[in-house]
Amino acid sequence: MKNRTALIAAPLLVLAYGVLRIADGLDGVRGPGVAWTVGHLAFLGALALFVPIFWEMRSMLGRSALATTALVGGVVGIGCAAAQFTIDIVVGFLAADHDAMSSMFTQVQAVPGVSVVVYSAGPILFYVAQLAFAGLLAGHRMVKAWVPVAVLAEIVLSAVDKDLIPVGAVLLFVSFLPLMGRRTPVARHTPAHA
């Protein structure tokens, strides 16, 4: 895979977010502050790296309809999650303390559609795409069957308890290892008489 740097950097940025999130909550509240902002910026960076990762996975799968659907869903999910993290960063900058942040989040989420698109259903598409690509790659025997299991574990752990995001980041890195040595297959043109 050409984007080896992205395959390494994306899990590392997710790990940074998870660790900073835990550190930010040691005083009993999360945000505003440096850990809140830097952590959210790290996750935004990871989201940005998933665009070329998903794009290349689609190429590896021959740009099939399923792979294209996963790509489109993934990019939409990335956009929704990025909107959420951007709002979080802006609120963190504007709020004087955690209580002020809570009040601002209530106002933002009261805007029709924002809660569903930005904070619940929209970002889920990003995780569904991760699992879909892992399953498709395993189905085409480009990765072993354990890769989708690792991706599913990463998603479930992070959903069950956000303090497990660093563990999920390690699983994400492990799931990317088989792709780091692979080259994106080049479509071959078969002569008509063959």
PDB file of C-alpha atoms in Angstrom:
ATOM      1  CA  MET A   1       0.000   0.000   0.000  1.00  0.00           C
ATOM      2  CA  LYS A   2       1.390   3.397  -0.999  1.00  0.00           C
ATOM      3  CA  ASN A   3       0.051   5.267   2.031  1.00  0.00           C
ATOM      4  CA  ARG A   4       2.207   3.458   4.597  1.00  0.00           C
ATOM      5  CA  THR A   5       2.796   6.724   6.473  1.00  0.00           C
ATOM      6  CA  ALA A   6      -0.969   7.223   6.813  1.00  0.00           C
ATOM      7  CA  LEU A   7      -1.377   3.645   8.060  1.00  0.00           C
ATOM      8  CA  ILE A   8       1.116   4.371  10.843  1.00  0.00           C
ATOM      9  CA  ALA A   9       0.134   7.958  11.614  1.00  0.00           C
ATOM     10  CA  ALA A  10      -3.661   7.474  11.808  1.00  0.00           C
ATOM     11  CA  PRO A  11      -3.552   4.942  14.693  1.00  0.00           C
ATOM     12  CA  LEU A  12      -0.863   7.004  16.453  1.00  0.00           C
ATOM     13  CA  LEU A  13      -3.075  10.101  16.277  1.00  0.00           C
ATOM     14  CA  VAL A  14      -6.055   8.111  17.597  1.00  0.00           C
ATOM     15  CA  LEU A  15      -3.796   6.863  20.407  1.00  0.00           C
ATOM     16  CA  ALA A  16      -2.742  10.450  21.178  1.00  0.00           C
ATOM     17  CA  TYR A  17      -6.390  11.503  21.337  1.00  0.00           C
ATOM     18  CA  GLY A  18      -7.253   8.630  23.668  1.00  0.00           C
ATOM     19  CA  VAL A  19      -4.350   9.299  26.036  1.00  0.00           C
ATOM     20  CA  LEU A  20      -4.984  13.072  26.085  1.00  0.00           C
ATOM     21  CA  ARG A  21      -8.679  12.446  26.707  1.00  0.00           C
ATOM     22  CA  ILE A  22      -7.828  10.347  29.779  1.00  0.00           C
ATOM     23  CA  ALA A  23      -5.312  12.946  30.988  1.00  0.00           C
ATOM     24  CA  ASP A  24      -7.873  15.719  30.486  1.00  0.00           C
ATOM     25  CA  GLY A  25     -10.373  13.901  32.696  1.00  0.00           C
ATOM     26  CA  LEU A  26      -8.035  13.297  35.632  1.00  0.00           C
ATOM     27  CA  ASP A  27      -9.451  16.349  37.431  1.00  0.00           C
ATOM     28  CA  GLY A  28     -12.987  15.024  37.029  1.00  0.00           C
ATOM     29  CA  VAL A  29     -14.009  17.163  34.045  1.00  0.00           C
ATOM     30  CA  ARG A  30     -13.023  17.254  30.371  1.00  0.00           C
ATOM     31  CA  GLY A  31     -12.251  20.558  28.694  1.00  0.00           C
ATOM     32  CA  PRO A  32     -11.644  23.269  28.041  1.00  0.00           C
ATOM     33  CA  GLY A  33      -7.865  23.429  27.906  1.00  0.00           C
ATOM     34  CA  VAL A  34      -4.746  22.308  26.107  1.00  0.00           C
ATOM     35  CA  ALA A  35      -5.369  18.555  26.443  1.00  0.00           C
ATOM     36  CA  TRP A  36      -8.921  18.968  25.096  1.00  0.00           C
ATOM     37  CA  THR A  37      -7.784  21.012  22.097  1.00  0.00           C
ATOM     38  CA  VAL A  38      -4.652  19.041  21.198  1.00  0.00           C
ATOM     39  CA  GLY A  39      -6.480  15.727  21.606  1.00  0.00           C
ATOM     40  CA  HIS A  40      -9.294  16.821  19.321  1.00  0.00           C
ATOM     41  CA  LEU A  41      -6.798  18.153  16.756  1.00  0.00           C
ATOM     42  CA  ALA A  42      -5.027  14.775  16.830  1.00  0.00           C
ATOM     43  CA  PHE A  43      -8.272  12.934  16.067  1.00  0.00           C
ATOM     44  CA  LEU A  44      -9.066  15.402  13.266  1.00  0.00           C
ATOM     45  CA  GLY A  45      -5.663  14.556  11.802  1.00  0.00           C
ATOM     46  CA  ALA A  46      -6.459  10.845  12.000  1.00  0.00           C
ATOM     47  CA  LEU A  47      -9.798  11.408  10.257  1.00  0.00           C
ATOM     48  CA  ALA A  48      -8.066  13.292   7.434  1.00  0.00           C
ATOM     49  CA  LEU A  49      -5.640  10.385   6.954  1.00  0.00           C
ATOM     50  CA  PHE A  50      -8.495   7.913   6.625  1.00  0.00           C
ATOM     51  CA  VAL A  51      -9.597   9.556   3.361  1.00  0.00           C
ATOM     52  CA  PRO A  52      -6.525   8.358   1.384  1.00  0.00           C
ATOM     53  CA  ILE A  53      -6.534   5.068   3.321  1.00  0.00           C
ATOM     54  CA  PHE A  54     -10.143   4.347   2.305  1.00  0.00           C
ATOM     55  CA  TRP A  55      -9.443   5.554  -1.245  1.00  0.00           C
ATOM     56  CA  GLU A  56      -6.563   3.139  -1.630  1.00  0.00           C
ATOM     57  CA  MET A  57      -8.507   0.257  -0.082  1.00  0.00           C
ATOM     58  CA  ARG A  58     -11.164   0.878  -2.716  1.00  0.00           C
ATOM     59  CA  SER A  59      -8.468   0.690  -5.416  1.00  0.00           C
ATOM     60  CA  MET A  60      -7.164  -2.573  -3.941  1.00  0.00           C
ATOM     61  CA  LEU A  61     -10.668  -3.999  -4.252  1.00  0.00           C
ATOM     62  CA  GLY A  62     -10.925  -3.082  -7.929  1.00  0.00           C
ATOM     63  CA  ARG A  63     -13.269  -0.143  -7.413  1.00  0.00           C
ATOM     64  CA  SER A  64     -16.222  -2.513  -7.050  1.00  0.00           C
ATOM     65  CA  ALA A  65     -19.717  -1.250  -6.205  1.00  0.00           C
ATOM     66  CA  LEU A  66     -19.377  -2.466  -2.599  1.00  0.00           C
ATOM     67  CA  ALA A  67     -15.969  -0.840  -2.196  1.00  0.00           C
ATOM     68  CA  THR A  68     -17.267   2.410  -3.711  1.00  0.00           C
ATOM     69  CA  THR A  69     -20.259   2.347  -1.345  1.00  0.00           C
ATOM     70  CA  ALA A  70     -17.896   1.826   1.602  1.00  0.00           C
ATOM     71  CA  LEU A  71     -15.748   4.720   0.387  1.00  0.00           C
ATOM     72  CA  VAL A  72     -18.694   7.104   0.000  1.00  0.00           C
ATOM     73  CA  GLY A  73     -20.152   6.105   3.375  1.00  0.00           C
ATOM     74  CA  GLY A  74     -16.741   6.395   4.987  1.00  0.00           C
ATOM     75  CA  VAL A  75     -16.059   9.853   3.602  1.00  0.00           C
ATOM     76  CA  VAL A  76     -19.519  11.053   4.684  1.00  0.00           C
ATOM     77  CA  GLY A  77     -18.851   9.615   8.143  1.00  0.00           C
ATOM     78  CA  ILE A  78     -15.448  11.300   8.259  1.00  0.00           C
ATOM     79  CA  GLY A  79     -17.092  14.621   7.349  1.00  0.00           C
ATOM     80  CA  CYS A  80     -19.698  14.237  10.101  1.00  0.00           C
ATOM     81  CA  ALA A  81     -17.109  13.219  12.710  1.00  0.00           C
ATOM     82  CA  ALA A  82     -14.837  16.079  11.612  1.00  0.00           C
ATOM     83  CA  ALA A  83     -17.735  18.506  12.060  1.00  0.00           C
ATOM     84  CA  GLN A  84     -18.274  17.150  15.583  1.00  0.00           C
ATOM     85  CA  PHE A  85     -14.618  17.517  16.533  1.00  0.00           C
ATOM     86  CA  THR A  86     -14.430  20.991  14.988  1.00  0.00           C
ATOM     87  CA  ILE A  87     -17.459  22.080  17.024  1.00  0.00           C
ATOM     88  CA  ASP A  88     -15.821  20.611  20.136  1.00  0.00           C
ATOM     89  CA  ILE A  89     -12.627  22.587  19.492  1.00  0.00           C
ATOM     90  CA  VAL A  90     -14.503  25.854  18.867  1.00  0.00           C
ATOM     91  CA  VAL A  91     -16.629  25.384  21.989  1.00  0.00           C
ATOM     92  CA  GLY A  92     -13.457  24.643  23.952  1.00  0.00           C
ATOM     93  CA  PHE A  93     -11.935  27.914  22.785  1.00  0.00           C
ATOM     94  CA  LEU A  94     -15.050  29.986  23.488  1.00  0.00           C
ATOM     95  CA  ALA A  95     -16.014  28.537  26.862  1.00  0.00           C
ATOM     96  CA  ALA A  96     -14.551  29.836  30.098  1.00  0.00           C
ATOM     97  CA  ASP A  97     -15.060  26.518  31.906  1.00  0.00           C
ATOM     98  CA  HIS A  98     -16.655  23.087  31.673  1.00  0.00           C
ATOM     99  CA  ASP A  99     -20.124  24.328  32.685  1.00  0.00           C
ATOM    100  CA  ALA A 100     -20.050  26.944  29.930  1.00  0.00           C
ATOM    101  CA  MET A 101     -19.048  24.214  27.456  1.00  0.00           C
ATOM    102  CA  SER A 102     -22.038  22.082  28.494  1.00  0.00           C
ATOM    103  CA  SER A 103     -24.382  25.024  27.928  1.00  0.00           C
ATOM    104  CA  MET A 104     -22.890  25.699  24.476  1.00  0.00           C
ATOM    105  CA  PHE A 105     -23.136  22.023  23.474  1.00  0.00           C
ATOM    106  CA  THR A 106     -26.810  22.033  24.473  1.00  0.00           C
ATOM    107  CA  GLN A 107     -27.411  25.037  22.202  1.00  0.00           C
ATOM    108  CA  VAL A 108     -25.512  23.481  19.282  1.00  0.00           C
ATOM    109  CA  GLN A 109     -27.270  20.132  19.574  1.00  0.00           C
ATOM    110  CA  ALA A 110     -30.656  21.880  19.758  1.00  0.00           C
ATOM    111  CA  VAL A 111     -30.212  22.978  16.129  1.00  0.00           C
ATOM    112  CA  PRO A 112     -32.440  20.640  14.068  1.00  0.00           C
ATOM    113  CA  GLY A 113     -30.506  17.763  12.563  1.00  0.00           C
ATOM    114  CA  VAL A 114     -27.185  18.498  14.258  1.00  0.00           C
ATOM    115  CA  SER A 115     -27.588  15.908  17.004  1.00  0.00           C
ATOM    116  CA  VAL A 116     -28.354  13.104  14.526  1.00  0.00           C
ATOM    117  CA  VAL A 117     -26.030  14.068  11.674  1.00  0.00           C
ATOM    118  CA  VAL A 118     -23.014  15.312  13.640  1.00  0.00           C
ATOM    119  CA  TYR A 119     -23.207  13.507  16.975  1.00  0.00           C
ATOM    120  CA  SER A 120     -24.856  10.133  16.396  1.00  0.00           C
ATOM    121  CA  ALA A 121     -25.768   8.561  13.033  1.00  0.00           C
ATOM    122  CA  GLY A 122     -23.346  10.465  10.786  1.00  0.00           C
ATOM    123  CA  PRO A 123     -20.060   9.499  12.473  1.00  0.00           C
ATOM    124  CA  ILE A 124     -21.170   5.862  12.705  1.00  0.00           C
ATOM    125  CA  LEU A 125     -20.719   5.650   8.916  1.00  0.00           C
ATOM    126  CA  PHE A 126     -16.970   6.116   9.433  1.00  0.00           C
ATOM    127  CA  TYR A 127     -16.810   3.033  11.656  1.00  0.00           C
ATOM    128  CA  VAL A 128     -19.120   1.019   9.410  1.00  0.00           C
ATOM    129  CA  ALA A 129     -16.768   1.798   6.492  1.00  0.00           C
ATOM    130  CA  GLN A 130     -13.748   0.617   8.495  1.00  0.00           C
ATOM    131  CA  LEU A 131     -15.461  -2.692   9.168  1.00  0.00           C
ATOM    132  CA  ALA A 132     -16.783  -2.980   5.600  1.00  0.00           C
ATOM    133  CA  PHE A 133     -13.334  -2.478   4.079  1.00  0.00           C
ATOM    134  CA  ALA A 134     -11.766  -4.970   6.499  1.00  0.00           C
ATOM    135  CA  GLY A 135     -14.457  -7.516   5.623  1.00  0.00           C
ATOM    136  CA  LEU A 136     -14.118  -6.939   1.884  1.00  0.00           C
ATOM    137  CA  LEU A 137     -10.330  -7.232   2.018  1.00  0.00           C
ATOM    138  CA  ALA A 138     -10.626 -10.461   4.020  1.00  0.00           C
ATOM    139  CA  GLY A 139     -13.277 -11.750   1.621  1.00  0.00           C
ATOM    140  CA  HIS A 140     -10.869 -11.185  -1.276  1.00  0.00           C
ATOM    141  CA  ARG A 141      -8.084 -12.876   0.729  1.00  0.00           C
ATOM    142  CA  MET A 142      -5.984  -9.734   0.724  1.00  0.00           C
ATOM    143  CA  VAL A 143      -5.825  -9.890   4.545  1.00  0.00           C
ATOM    144  CA  LYS A 144      -6.392 -12.710   7.034  1.00  0.00           C
ATOM    145  CA  ALA A 145      -9.786 -13.299   8.672  1.00  0.00           C
ATOM    146  CA  TRP A 146      -8.514 -11.923  12.000  1.00  0.00           C
ATOM    147  CA  VAL A 147      -8.244  -8.387  10.554  1.00  0.00           C
ATOM    148  CA  PRO A 148     -12.016  -7.697  10.515  1.00  0.00           C
ATOM    149  CA  VAL A 149     -12.188  -9.182  14.025  1.00  0.00           C
ATOM    150  CA  ALA A 150      -9.490  -6.739  15.214  1.00  0.00           C
ATOM    151  CA  VAL A 151     -11.314  -3.828  13.550  1.00  0.00           C
ATOM    152  CA  LEU A 152     -14.610  -4.859  15.150  1.00  0.00           C
ATOM    153  CA  ALA A 153     -12.905  -5.129  18.555  1.00  0.00           C
ATOM    154  CA  GLU A 154     -11.405  -1.654  18.067  1.00  0.00           C
ATOM    155  CA  ILE A 155     -14.828  -0.181  17.309  1.00  0.00           C
ATOM    156  CA  VAL A 156     -16.660  -2.008  20.112  1.00  0.00           C
ATOM    157  CA  LEU A 157     -14.056  -1.212  22.782  1.00  0.00           C
ATOM    158  CA  SER A 158     -14.125   2.493  21.929  1.00  0.00           C
ATOM    159  CA  ALA A 159     -17.942   2.517  21.949  1.00  0.00           C
ATOM    160  CA  VAL A 160     -18.256   0.624  25.242  1.00  0.00           C
ATOM    161  CA  ASP A 161     -15.821   2.864  27.137  1.00  0.00           C
ATOM    162  CA  LYS A 162     -14.032   5.833  25.636  1.00  0.00           C
ATOM    163  CA  ASP A 163     -11.174   5.276  28.095  1.00  0.00           C
ATOM    164  CA  LEU A 164     -10.418   2.180  25.981  1.00  0.00           C
ATOM    165  CA  ILE A 165      -9.679   4.301  22.884  1.00  0.00           C
ATOM    166  CA  PRO A 166      -5.900   3.794  23.344  1.00  0.00           C
ATOM    167  CA  VAL A 167      -6.421   0.003  23.281  1.00  0.00           C
ATOM    168  CA  GLY A 168      -8.580   0.435  20.174  1.00  0.00           C
ATOM    169  CA  ALA A 169      -5.819   2.492  18.561  1.00  0.00           C
ATOM    170  CA  VAL A 170      -3.354  -0.369  19.114  1.00  0.00           C
ATOM    171  CA  LEU A 171      -5.840  -2.809  17.531  1.00  0.00           C
ATOM    172  CA  LEU A 172      -6.263  -0.402  14.605  1.00  0.00           C
ATOM    173  CA  PHE A 173      -2.491  -0.322  14.095  1.00  0.00           C
ATOM    174  CA  VAL A 174      -2.321  -4.136  14.256  1.00  0.00           C
ATOM    175  CA  SER A 175      -5.155  -4.406  11.703  1.00  0.00           C
ATOM    176  CA  PHE A 176      -3.194  -2.141   9.342  1.00  0.00           C
ATOM    177  CA  LEU A 177       0.037  -4.187   9.563  1.00  0.00           C
ATOM    178  CA  PRO A 178      -0.903  -6.633   6.756  1.00  0.00           C
ATOM    179  CA  LEU A 179      -1.551  -3.684   4.426  1.00  0.00           C
ATOM    180  CA  MET A 180       1.813  -2.017   4.989  1.00  0.00           C
ATOM    181  CA  GLY A 181       3.714  -4.481   2.846  1.00  0.00           C
ATOM    182  CA  ARG A 182       1.072  -4.832   0.127  1.00  0.00           C
ATOM    183  CA  ARG A 183       1.277  -3.034  -3.152  1.00  0.00           C
ATOM    184  CA  THR A 184      -1.915  -1.729  -4.698  1.00  0.00           C
ATOM    185  CA  PRO A 185      -2.671  -4.118  -7.576  1.00  0.00           C
ATOM    186  CA  VAL A 186      -2.571  -2.584 -11.014  1.00  0.00           C
ATOM    187  CA  ALA A 187      -5.490  -3.518 -13.266  1.00  0.00           C
ATOM    188  CA  ARG A 188      -4.296  -5.714 -16.092  1.00  0.00           C
ATOM    189  CA  HIS A 189      -5.799  -5.558 -19.534  1.00  0.00           C
ATOM    190  CA  THR A 190      -6.418  -9.009 -20.999  1.00  0.00           C
ATOM    191  CA  PRO A 191      -6.231  -9.225 -24.799  1.00  0.00           C
ATOM    192  CA  ALA A 192      -9.577  -9.999 -26.449  1.00  0.00           C
ATOM    193  CA  HIS A 193      -8.240 -13.212 -28.028  1.00  0.00           C
ATOM    194  CA  ALA A 194      -6.906 -14.645 -24.759  1.00  0.00           C
TER     195      ALA A 194
END
